[in-house]
Amino acid sequence: MHTCRNLHHSEKEHIAYFSMEMGISHTIPTYSGGLGVLAGDLLKSYADMKIPVVGITLLNEKGYFYQKIDSEGNQKELPVEWNTNETLSLMPNEVFVGIEGRKVKVRAWKLMVRGYTGNTIPVFFLDTNLAENSDDDKKLTSFLYGGDRKYRLAQEIILGIGGLRMLESLGYTNIKKYHMNEGHAALLTIELLKKSEISGMRADHFIETIREKCVFTTHTPVAAGHDKFDVALFRKMLGDFLIPDQIMEKITQDNTVNMTLLGLTMSKYLNGVAKRHGEITREMFPEFRIDSITNGIHPQTWVSPYFKEIFDEYIPGWALDPFTLRYALSIPTEKIWDAHTNSKKELIDSINNRTNIGFHISRFTVGYARRFTGYKRPELILHDIEKLISIAEKVGDVQIIFAGKAHMQDYNGKEIIKKIFQTCSEVNKKETKLRMVFLENYDMKLARMLVAGCDIWLNTPQKPFEASGTSGMKAALNGVPQFSTLDGWWVEGHIEGITGWSIGTHPHGSDSESSGDFAKDAKSMYEKLENNIIPLFYSNPEKWKEIMRHCIAINASFFNTYRMAQQYIANAYLY
Ligand SMILES: *Cc1c(COP(=O)(O)O)cnc(C)c1O
């Protein structure tokens, strides 16, 4: 085993940030969506703030997948071709992990993640594609969220246990906190335990010492979303890497090991990713003390060039101190409208170019882009398509843009894509004032154009299943109001008619039993589109521009990764 110990690293205290995916740029397609983009955005802010953080993730050499939609609307998943060598640099360090009794060799690629200032943070991408490994083991770091439960557990062994060993081999021996972004890396806590055992402390003692060092962020209010493994599979895969009985008892339910419970049990600071999500998580796990830190976005990554220009002019220094975006109130509304029009033009041109759909810049444009899965209800706006057409005929032209991938094993999600795709072509064949398009292969590049170029950002999750959501924050930064069910971050960011609009009832309201009712939420959505939103857009541009300005001043100034980073530092890392 090579050990390139670097004295500089070992002297300095670091925060180690573990995430199964890191969405840093569309050119490094090792992410699937929200979880990864959040990790990337947060690390960029840490880089700007010169916080000593080191990131650990998997290489995901074949990416998540490249999405193609065939003429019937079926999603095809193609491996993503990208050149690791050109983007990342290979480290000489190698470590081993035990998987099902085999010794699997792990190496790492380094990327220096750059914030706005040019300061960087290293992220190490773990890779098992080494000649010494068996053909199957070589592929363990190929596909993000691919394969079966066994494949997933192997990946988690590599991320948690391999990641910790790699950090040590790289010379990061003075780690102040281990921050786990979701349960995928939770096995690192057991590796920490093993290391303490060697140093001869008493069991309950060292569990407490490890909890002091661990920070756990959960993202999943959907029970099925929690990472669970059959006990027998778990024991077989981990082999002689034994987990003490007192911990196994706490994390095993109905013969399955729950990685969220492992993270919760072994960490002292625990949090959900929005205030509402914190409440839901405390209901799910009442025996734990769970805080919340609401997600954010890295403004420099998500601002359109046109808004950047006016922010630079009116609020110098905003990018590193986005709290100052509150002063957007002093930007003339005409400037905001011009920046929006330019962003919108770029989007509409690109869509017409790709699809020949004939979208028009002056028409009211709705954007909907996210992972396609049941609880997010992408098809809500199409619930009563005749109603939608009649609204467009009555109050003004409507263009709708959809984009998003369904997980390859989410057959329901794929059906929703197909249904939307087919509805788009049926509607577009008719001569109506409604036009719709589904864009292939949603990624960070497309997201950047969509969040800035639409007039309104739609989100329709079924309460309470949206942990946070961040694309609406990206839209707000570009002056685009959100129209969403009151779930995730929107419970905090929504002021009716000021920063956007709500769909359905408030989660704390008296008639919350109606939440999640598809038909009722659709009705609420159609009513607001018809009576408030579209008429305002076409008939009261001054009021509309005011709303755009409020999105920036009230929401972009708060829902960013600088505020989020400061909360993690104050509440979790210094805790
Ligand atoms: C921001 C982003 C997401 C997450 O947004 P949600 O609002 O949580 O859906 C997902 N995918 C991409 C490509 C993104 O840029």
Short mmCIF file of C-alpha atoms and ligand atoms in Angstrom, two decimals, residues 31-35 37-38 41 297 302 369-371 376 442-445 447-448 451 457 459 466 468-474 482 489, ligand 1:
data_model
loop_
_atom_site.label_atom_id
_atom_site.label_comp_id
_atom_site.label_asym_id
_atom_site.label_seq_id
_atom_site.Cartn_x
_atom_site.Cartn_y
_atom_site.Cartn_z
CA TYR A 31 -24.46 13.42 -9.93
CA SER A 32 -28.13 12.62 -10.32
CA GLY A 33 -29.93 15.63 -8.88
CA GLY A 34 -30.72 17.64 -5.79
CA LEU A 35 -28.54 15.83 -3.26
CA VAL A 37 -26.00 19.67 -6.63
CA LEU A 38 -26.52 20.75 -3.03
CA ASP A 41 -22.95 24.26 -4.15
CA ILE A 297 -27.85 27.47 -3.64
CA TRP A 302 -26.95 29.80 -10.81
CA ALA A 369 -37.97 20.36 -14.12
CA ARG A 370 -37.00 17.78 -11.53
CA ARG A 371 -36.71 14.07 -10.92
CA LYS A 376 -43.45 14.93 -7.05
CA TYR A 442 -32.07 17.51 -17.64
CA ASP A 443 -28.68 18.43 -16.17
CA MET A 444 -27.04 21.42 -14.49
CA LYS A 445 -26.52 23.20 -17.78
CA ALA A 447 -31.25 23.76 -15.27
CA ARG A 448 -29.29 27.00 -15.36
CA VAL A 451 -34.55 28.56 -13.91
CA TRP A 457 -41.31 28.00 -11.68
CA ASN A 459 -43.42 22.64 -8.19
CA GLU A 466 -40.46 17.23 -0.52
CA SER A 468 -36.49 20.97 0.59
CA GLY A 469 -36.20 21.47 -3.16
CA THR A 470 -33.65 23.94 -4.45
CA SER A 471 -34.53 24.68 -8.06
CA GLY A 472 -37.11 27.26 -6.91
CA MET A 473 -34.29 29.06 -5.06
CA LYS A 474 -32.28 29.17 -8.29
CA GLN A 482 -42.37 30.03 -7.68
CA TRP A 489 -38.41 25.29 1.57
C1 LIG B 1 -31.01 22.11 -8.68
C2 LIG B 1 -31.12 20.83 -9.41
C3 LIG B 1 -31.89 19.79 -8.88
C4 LIG B 1 -32.63 19.91 -7.58
O1 LIG B 1 -33.76 20.72 -7.69
P1 LIG B 1 -35.15 20.31 -7.01
O2 LIG B 1 -35.88 21.57 -6.87
O3 LIG B 1 -34.82 19.68 -5.70
O4 LIG B 1 -35.79 19.37 -7.95
C5 LIG B 1 -31.97 18.61 -9.59
N1 LIG B 1 -31.34 18.46 -10.76
C6 LIG B 1 -30.58 19.43 -11.30
C7 LIG B 1 -29.89 19.18 -12.60
C8 LIG B 1 -30.45 20.65 -10.64
O5 LIG B 1 -29.70 21.61 -11.18
#
